Backbone as a chain_set.jsonl record, in Angstrom:
{"seq": "MKRTLILFLLLLFVGSVYAQRPANFKGCKPEGNGKPNQAHPNGTKLSPDKEALNLLKNRDTEPTSIDDSVTLEAIMKPANDGTFQPSQGVGIIGYVANVKAGEPQETCNCARTDIADIHIDFVLQPADAATSSK", "coords": {"N": [[83.814, 96.698, 132.266], [84.695, 94.24, 133.299], [84.736, 92.704, 130.461], [86.665, 94.303, 129.18], [89.005, 93.663, 130.816], [89.327, 91.089, 130.008], [89.716, 91.038, 127.288], [91.957, 92.462, 127.505], [93.773, 90.54, 128.714], [93.388, 88.453, 126.797], [94.729, 89.771, 124.507], [97.285, 90.03, 125.633], [98.008, 87.499, 126.166], [97.992, 86.423, 123.494], [100.037, 88.241, 122.259], [102.193, 87.406, 124.025], [102.472, 84.981, 122.68], [103.164, 85.559, 119.942], [105.428, 87.087, 120.455], [107.132, 85.115, 121.057], [107.842, 83.871, 118.857], [110.334, 83.549, 116.518], [111.324, 86.426, 114.059], [111.265, 86.619, 110.877], [114.183, 86.165, 108.779], [116.013, 87.795, 106.352], [114.108, 86.839, 104.433], [113.959, 84.331, 105.351], [112.028, 81.837, 106.977], [111.461, 81.21, 110.353], [111.465, 78.528, 111.179], [112.883, 77.315, 109.103], [114.177, 75.761, 106.187], [114.179, 72.808, 103.825], [116.843, 71.918, 101.311], [116.627, 73.181, 97.952], [114.998, 71.166, 95.416], [114.521, 69.501, 92.283], [111.865, 68.858, 92.124], [110.971, 70.327, 94.238], [111.211, 73.206, 94.025], [111.524, 75.752, 95.727], [112.577, 74.685, 97.94], [112.564, 71.821, 100.102], [110.249, 70.103, 102.461], [110.772, 70.094, 105.968], [111.034, 67.928, 108.642], [109.147, 67.512, 111.347], [110.506, 67.66, 113.883], [112.847, 68.409, 113.039], [112.295, 71.132, 112.257], [111.479, 71.817, 114.793], [114.075, 72.002, 116.141], [115.321, 74.01, 114.506], [113.684, 76.335, 115.006], [114.477, 76.762, 117.656], [117.261, 77.414, 117.121], [117.052, 79.544, 115.584], [115.818, 81.556, 117.376], [115.101, 84.602, 118.842], [114.894, 85.766, 121.304], [115.612, 86.634, 124.58], [116.546, 84.581, 127.766], [114.516, 84.879, 130.476], [115.679, 84.734, 132.884], [118.95, 84.188, 134.503], [120.902, 81.412, 135.372], [123.422, 80.927, 137.331], [124.804, 78.759, 138.654], [125.027, 76.661, 136.918], [127.387, 74.751, 135.254], [129.981, 74.669, 132.641], [131.213, 72.275, 132.531], [129.127, 70.619, 133.691], [127.167, 70.882, 131.437], [128.572, 69.754, 129.47], [128.639, 67.035, 130.142], [127.805, 63.715, 129.123], [125.754, 62.391, 130.533], [123.905, 64.21, 131.403], [122.45, 65.136, 129.172], [119.449, 66.253, 128.006], [118.867, 67.407, 130.341], [118.996, 69.986, 130.799], [116.878, 73.037, 129.888], [115.808, 74.37, 126.987], [114.75, 76.987, 127.362], [116.075, 77.823, 129.488], [118.489, 80.12, 130.88], [121.965, 80.339, 131.22], [125.014, 81.172, 132.81], [128.114, 80.569, 131.891], [131.61, 79.87, 132.28], [134.418, 79.454, 130.271], [136.725, 78.484, 127.876], [137.242, 79.956, 124.587], [138.022, 77.947, 122.168], [137.838, 77.732, 119.401], [136.902, 79.419, 116.47], [134.634, 79.422, 113.747], [133.44, 79.912, 110.301], [130.091, 79.198, 109.717], [128.582, 76.184, 108.151], [127.71, 76.814, 104.628], [124.052, 76.632, 103.273], [122.612, 75.272, 105.447], [119.757, 74.035, 107.02], [118.387, 75.585, 108.871], [118.924, 78.107, 108.089], [117.445, 78.168, 105.828], [118.708, 76.684, 103.741], [120.188, 78.45, 102.242], [122.817, 79.921, 100.224], [123.794, 82.285, 101.039], [123.562, 83.021, 103.666], [124.937, 82.547, 106.798], [125.957, 80.878, 109.919], [127.776, 81.395, 112.816], [130.095, 79.392, 114.243], [131.222, 78.382, 117.424], [133.554, 76.905, 119.513], [133.658, 76.108, 122.833], [135.779, 75.106, 125.459], [136.777, 73.432, 128.676], [139.445, 73.817, 129.732], [142.18, 75.736, 128.659], [144.287, 73.82, 127.734], [142.596, 71.776, 126.53], [142.1, 72.637, 124.116], [142.858, 71.512, 121.726], [141.225, 69.303, 121.476], [139.002, 70.242, 120.341], [136.345, 70.731, 117.999], [137.991, 71.417, 115.081]], "CA": [[85.114, 96.549, 132.943], [85.045, 92.552, 132.883], [84.99, 92.552, 129.228], [88.055, 94.999, 128.966], [89.951, 92.828, 131.48], [89.072, 89.803, 129.153], [90.199, 91.479, 126.199], [93.291, 92.91, 127.828], [94.413, 89.41, 128.965], [93.633, 87.644, 125.497], [95.795, 90.458, 123.741], [98.297, 89.842, 126.255], [98.265, 86.207, 125.822], [98.406, 86.3, 122.095], [101.107, 88.877, 122.1], [103.267, 86.907, 124.369], [103.095, 83.829, 122.141], [104.004, 85.829, 119.096], [106.692, 87.715, 120.751], [108.14, 84.006, 121.317], [108.349, 83.067, 117.542], [111.288, 84.546, 115.85], [111.046, 87.061, 113.093], [111.835, 86.104, 109.475], [115.383, 86.802, 108.408], [116.18, 87.812, 105.046], [112.922, 85.864, 103.867], [114.168, 82.867, 105.77], [111.347, 81.773, 107.932], [112.39, 80.745, 111.611], [111.55, 77.002, 111.013], [114.104, 77.102, 107.996], [113.695, 75.095, 105.051], [115.177, 71.944, 103.312], [117.484, 72.204, 100.158], [115.695, 73.077, 96.888], [115.388, 70.013, 94.348], [113.688, 69.812, 90.83], [110.504, 68.675, 92.415], [110.476, 71.313, 95.047], [112.31, 74.446, 93.78], [111.462, 76.419, 96.863], [112.77, 73.86, 99.416], [111.728, 70.45, 100.71], [109.599, 70.31, 103.986], [111.485, 69.612, 107.007], [110.502, 67.093, 109.66], [108.542, 68.455, 112.738], [111.689, 67.665, 114.775], [114.108, 69.376, 112.358], [111.615, 72.487, 112.421], [111.478, 72.586, 116.078], [115.296, 72.484, 116.255], [115.554, 75.277, 113.624], [113.209, 77.47, 115.562], [115.506, 77.058, 118.789], [118.537, 77.784, 116.564], [116.713, 80.87, 115.14], [115.182, 82.285, 118.335], [115.564, 85.96, 118.847], [114.322, 86.375, 122.509], [116.473, 86.26, 125.58], [115.994, 84.138, 128.775], [113.908, 85.619, 131.689], [116.659, 84.597, 133.996], [120.335, 83.283, 134.326], [121.267, 80.497, 136.443], [124.847, 81.049, 137.372], [125.051, 77.589, 139.047], [125.414, 75.598, 136.009], [128.645, 75.046, 134.773], [130.201, 74.196, 131.317], [131.344, 70.727, 132.721], [127.853, 69.96, 133.837], [126.383, 70.939, 130.067], [129.268, 68.898, 128.569], [128.437, 65.571, 130.598], [126.759, 63.149, 128.303], [124.724, 61.853, 131.336], [123.07, 65.295, 131.553], [121.73, 65.246, 127.95], [118.409, 66.369, 128.33], [118.485, 67.938, 131.76], [118.89, 71.464, 130.628], [115.86, 73.131, 129.183], [116.118, 75.534, 125.815], [114.356, 78.347, 127.649], [117.008, 78.238, 130.49], [119.451, 80.77, 130.772], [122.997, 80.013, 132.011], [126.261, 81.998, 132.652], [129.301, 79.749, 131.99], [133.046, 80.218, 132.175], [135.036, 78.385, 129.769], [137.764, 79.114, 126.915], [137.094, 79.663, 123.241], [139.108, 77.246, 121.5], [137.804, 77.895, 117.776], [135.72, 80.218, 115.67], [134.866, 79.267, 112.495], [131.957, 80.18, 109.682], [129.222, 78.063, 109.633], [128.333, 75.833, 106.708], [126.329, 76.991, 104.085], [122.973, 75.886, 102.913], [122.074, 74.882, 106.737], [118.37, 73.924, 106.903], [117.999, 76.611, 109.708], [119.143, 79.165, 107.11], [116.673, 77.74, 104.469], [119.554, 76.107, 102.776], [120.753, 79.35, 101.131], [124.206, 80.11, 100.188], [123.988, 83.715, 101.365], [123.329, 83.088, 104.971], [125.699, 81.371, 107.451], [126.202, 81.39, 111.085], [129.258, 81.32, 113.236], [130.525, 77.998, 115.127], [132.111, 78.848, 118.457], [133.88, 75.722, 120.301], [134.178, 76.198, 123.959], [136.375, 73.965, 126.302], [137.135, 74.013, 129.847], [140.825, 74.532, 130.234], [143.009, 75.807, 127.532], [144.837, 72.539, 127.099], [141.508, 71.032, 125.834], [141.513, 73.357, 122.755], [143.541, 70.389, 120.722], [140.077, 68.158, 121.483], [137.674, 71.046, 120.079], [136.293, 70.317, 116.393], [138.434, 72.532, 114.104]], "C": [[85.65, 95.041, 132.634], [85.407, 92.273, 131.395], [86.16, 93.335, 128.772], [89.146, 94.171, 129.515], [90.185, 91.566, 130.602], [89.987, 90.008, 127.888], [91.721, 91.852, 126.241], [94.137, 91.473, 127.783], [94.41, 88.256, 127.608], [94.609, 88.519, 124.721], [97.335, 90.135, 124.481], [99.115, 88.67, 126.009], [98.988, 85.74, 124.094], [99.754, 87.154, 121.628], [102.25, 88.411, 122.724], [103.73, 85.3, 123.354], [103.36, 84.298, 120.534], [105.196, 86.377, 119.059], [107.576, 86.25, 120.74], [108.788, 83.54, 120.055], [109.179, 84.237, 116.88], [110.695, 84.919, 114.533], [111.738, 86.311, 111.844], [113.064, 86.906, 109.164], [115.766, 86.791, 107.067], [115.225, 87.042, 104.229], [113.134, 84.673, 104.279], [112.937, 82.909, 106.972], [112.15, 80.931, 109.119], [112.296, 79.049, 111.761], [112.52, 76.437, 109.868], [113.095, 76.314, 106.936], [114.765, 74.149, 104.386], [115.744, 72.451, 101.964], [116.504, 72.15, 99.112], [116.072, 71.658, 95.941], [114.338, 70.411, 92.962], [112.211, 69.799, 91.24], [109.796, 69.866, 93.427], [111.606, 72.516, 94.977], [112.481, 75.44, 94.841], [111.811, 75.768, 98.075], [112.195, 72.944, 99.705], [111.028, 70.92, 102.145], [110.377, 69.439, 104.739], [110.566, 68.765, 107.845], [110.077, 67.965, 110.786], [109.646, 68.499, 113.699], [112.757, 68.418, 114.388], [113.414, 70.968, 112.456], [111.809, 72.919, 113.865], [112.994, 72.75, 116.395], [115.891, 73.858, 115.635], [114.878, 76.367, 114.509], [114.014, 77.837, 116.883], [116.693, 77.819, 118.129], [118.251, 79.361, 116.255], [115.885, 81.878, 116.216], [115.904, 83.739, 118.75], [115.169, 86.694, 120.519], [115.262, 86.052, 123.626], [115.747, 85.747, 126.852], [115.457, 85.191, 129.675], [114.943, 85.694, 132.93], [117.849, 83.964, 133.857], [120.477, 82.732, 135.408], [122.682, 80.379, 136.272], [125.532, 79.739, 137.919], [125.376, 76.345, 138.049], [126.702, 76.175, 135.334], [128.945, 74.311, 133.187], [130.672, 72.803, 131.32], [130.157, 69.951, 132.841], [127.089, 69.963, 132.34], [127.014, 69.809, 129.464], [129.048, 67.115, 128.74], [127.371, 64.89, 129.8], [125.142, 62.787, 129.171], [123.664, 63.1, 131.574], [122.364, 65.569, 130.394], [120.207, 65.215, 128.444], [117.784, 67.18, 129.532], [118.212, 69.472, 131.754], [117.525, 71.859, 129.629], [116.263, 74.39, 127.922], [115.884, 76.999, 126.248], [115.312, 78.615, 129.042], [118.197, 78.775, 130.311], [120.642, 80.475, 131.739], [124.056, 80.831, 131.805], [127.321, 80.981, 132.979], [130.369, 80.439, 131.899], [133.554, 78.825, 131.601], [136.249, 79.209, 128.765], [136.9, 78.894, 125.464], [138.489, 79.147, 122.593], [139.197, 77.282, 119.847], [136.691, 78.616, 117.351], [135.854, 80.127, 114.327], [133.407, 79.719, 111.8], [131.318, 78.989, 109.672], [129.103, 77.61, 108.375], [127.233, 76.533, 106.06], [125.27, 76.347, 103.686], [122.493, 74.868, 104.054], [120.344, 74.935, 106.478], [117.669, 75.159, 107.705], [118.203, 77.901, 108.93], [118.415, 78.989, 105.746], [117.612, 77.27, 103.404], [120.043, 77.08, 101.784], [122.161, 79.607, 101.391], [124.796, 81.437, 101.049], [123.857, 84.081, 102.756], [123.961, 81.976, 105.698], [125.929, 81.885, 108.779], [127.627, 81.167, 111.374], [129.346, 80.205, 114.253], [131.633, 78.535, 116.115], [132.318, 77.515, 119.298], [134.488, 76.444, 121.596], [134.841, 75.005, 124.536], [136.648, 74.428, 127.682], [138.327, 74.28, 130.296], [141.335, 74.742, 128.795], [143.74, 74.621, 126.729], [143.748, 71.522, 126.283], [141.238, 71.554, 124.492], [142.174, 72.374, 121.736], [142.354, 69.4, 120.523], [139.088, 69.14, 120.787], [137.557, 70.61, 118.464], [136.515, 71.323, 115.429], [138.077, 72.244, 112.847]], "O": [[86.64, 94.708, 131.983], [86.408, 91.592, 131.173], [86.681, 92.848, 127.769], [90.143, 93.946, 128.829], [91.319, 91.09, 130.56], [90.865, 89.21, 127.561], [92.535, 91.647, 125.341], [95.028, 91.288, 126.954], [95.271, 87.388, 127.465], [95.476, 87.83, 124.183], [98.368, 90.031, 123.82], [100.317, 88.607, 125.754], [99.961, 85.085, 123.717], [100.447, 86.737, 120.7], [103.335, 88.776, 122.271], [104.815, 84.72, 123.308], [103.779, 83.396, 119.809], [105.973, 86.333, 118.104], [108.752, 86.342, 120.386], [109.887, 82.989, 119.993], [108.871, 85.42, 116.735], [109.885, 84.232, 113.911], [112.663, 85.508, 111.964], [113.061, 88.134, 109.251], [115.864, 85.675, 106.556], [115.707, 86.564, 103.202], [112.554, 83.777, 103.665], [112.877, 83.84, 107.775], [113.138, 80.216, 108.952], [113.098, 78.44, 112.468], [112.845, 75.252, 109.791], [111.869, 76.246, 106.848], [115.954, 74.46, 104.323], [115.154, 73.403, 101.453], [115.607, 71.309, 99.153], [117.21, 71.208, 95.806], [113.621, 71.397, 92.798], [111.414, 70.613, 90.771], [108.621, 70.233, 93.461], [112.59, 72.67, 95.701], [113.573, 76.005, 94.901], [111.421, 76.194, 99.162], [110.978, 73.1, 99.602], [111.299, 71.956, 102.752], [110.671, 68.294, 104.394], [109.351, 68.917, 107.724], [110.641, 69.02, 111.076], [109.685, 69.516, 114.391], [113.51, 69.006, 115.165], [114.152, 71.912, 112.742], [112.192, 74.042, 114.193], [113.217, 73.794, 117.009], [116.726, 74.59, 116.166], [115.576, 77.353, 114.746], [114.208, 79.013, 117.19], [117.057, 78.867, 118.662], [119.022, 80.261, 116.586], [115.369, 82.915, 115.798], [117.116, 83.866, 118.93], [115.185, 87.898, 120.777], [115.758, 84.934, 123.49], [114.639, 86.189, 127.157], [115.924, 86.329, 129.628], [114.96, 86.591, 133.773], [117.858, 83.071, 133.009], [120.249, 83.336, 136.456], [123.179, 79.844, 135.281], [126.732, 79.581, 137.691], [125.884, 75.278, 138.395], [127.036, 77.312, 135.001], [128.156, 73.505, 132.693], [130.59, 72.13, 130.292], [130.02, 68.856, 132.297], [126.39, 68.977, 132.106], [126.327, 68.919, 128.962], [129.204, 66.231, 127.898], [126.222, 65.328, 129.749], [123.981, 62.851, 128.769], [122.539, 62.788, 131.963], [121.475, 66.399, 130.59], [119.781, 64.311, 129.164], [116.609, 67.516, 129.684], [117.427, 70.07, 132.49], [117.174, 71.094, 128.732], [117.085, 75.261, 128.207], [116.48, 77.978, 125.799], [115.181, 79.705, 129.599], [119.044, 78.148, 129.675], [120.414, 80.364, 132.944], [124.18, 81.298, 130.673], [127.464, 80.555, 134.125], [130.296, 81.593, 131.478], [133.371, 77.676, 132.002], [136.568, 80.383, 128.951], [136.121, 77.968, 125.238], [139.594, 79.685, 122.521], [140.176, 76.997, 119.157], [135.581, 78.431, 117.851], [136.82, 80.554, 113.695], [132.396, 79.876, 112.484], [131.878, 77.894, 109.625], [129.413, 78.344, 107.436], [126.153, 76.827, 106.575], [125.498, 75.138, 103.713], [122.035, 73.772, 103.732], [119.805, 75.814, 105.805], [116.614, 75.666, 107.323], [117.471, 78.825, 109.284], [118.755, 79.583, 104.723], [117.318, 77.455, 102.223], [120.308, 76.726, 100.636], [122.671, 79.547, 102.51], [125.911, 81.558, 101.559], [123.996, 85.251, 103.113], [123.746, 80.787, 105.464], [126.092, 83.092, 108.956], [128.495, 80.854, 110.559], [128.507, 80.227, 115.154], [132.704, 79.018, 115.747], [131.306, 77.009, 119.782], [135.485, 77.165, 121.572], [134.488, 73.9, 124.127], [136.755, 75.63, 127.926], [138.4, 74.999, 131.293], [140.965, 74.023, 127.866], [143.792, 74.474, 125.508], [144.12, 70.628, 125.525], [140.351, 71.09, 123.775], [141.797, 72.681, 120.606], [142.38, 68.68, 119.525], [138.022, 68.536, 120.667], [138.524, 70.221, 117.81], [135.619, 72.017, 114.949], [138.349, 73.023, 111.934]]}, "num_chains": 1, "name": "protein.A"}
């Protein structure tokens, strides 16, 4: 019984670690890849910081809870940089000022031209739409 419990807990731990790692998308690994060049035809190696950021961009699991007390205004304040955690889910109210296709060849998409994301600019008030990054 004790051995079965230990095996179950080990499988649960390994399964939860594996489940938190995003899946490959169209052959692009979750940490992405740099642009190919003559020396590295499959793409250059990224820095650990850039790989970590790309893993966040490419995550495919939802947060386990949503904090509705966080506001878009609080998120946008520079003084709050580093306050919020990537694992933290929030429900915000704002206005969509602009929606545009993402740039091709982003490192999070393995610098490929056939994969791009969508950029959505949120603002606090409709009048703020003129200040969004169009």
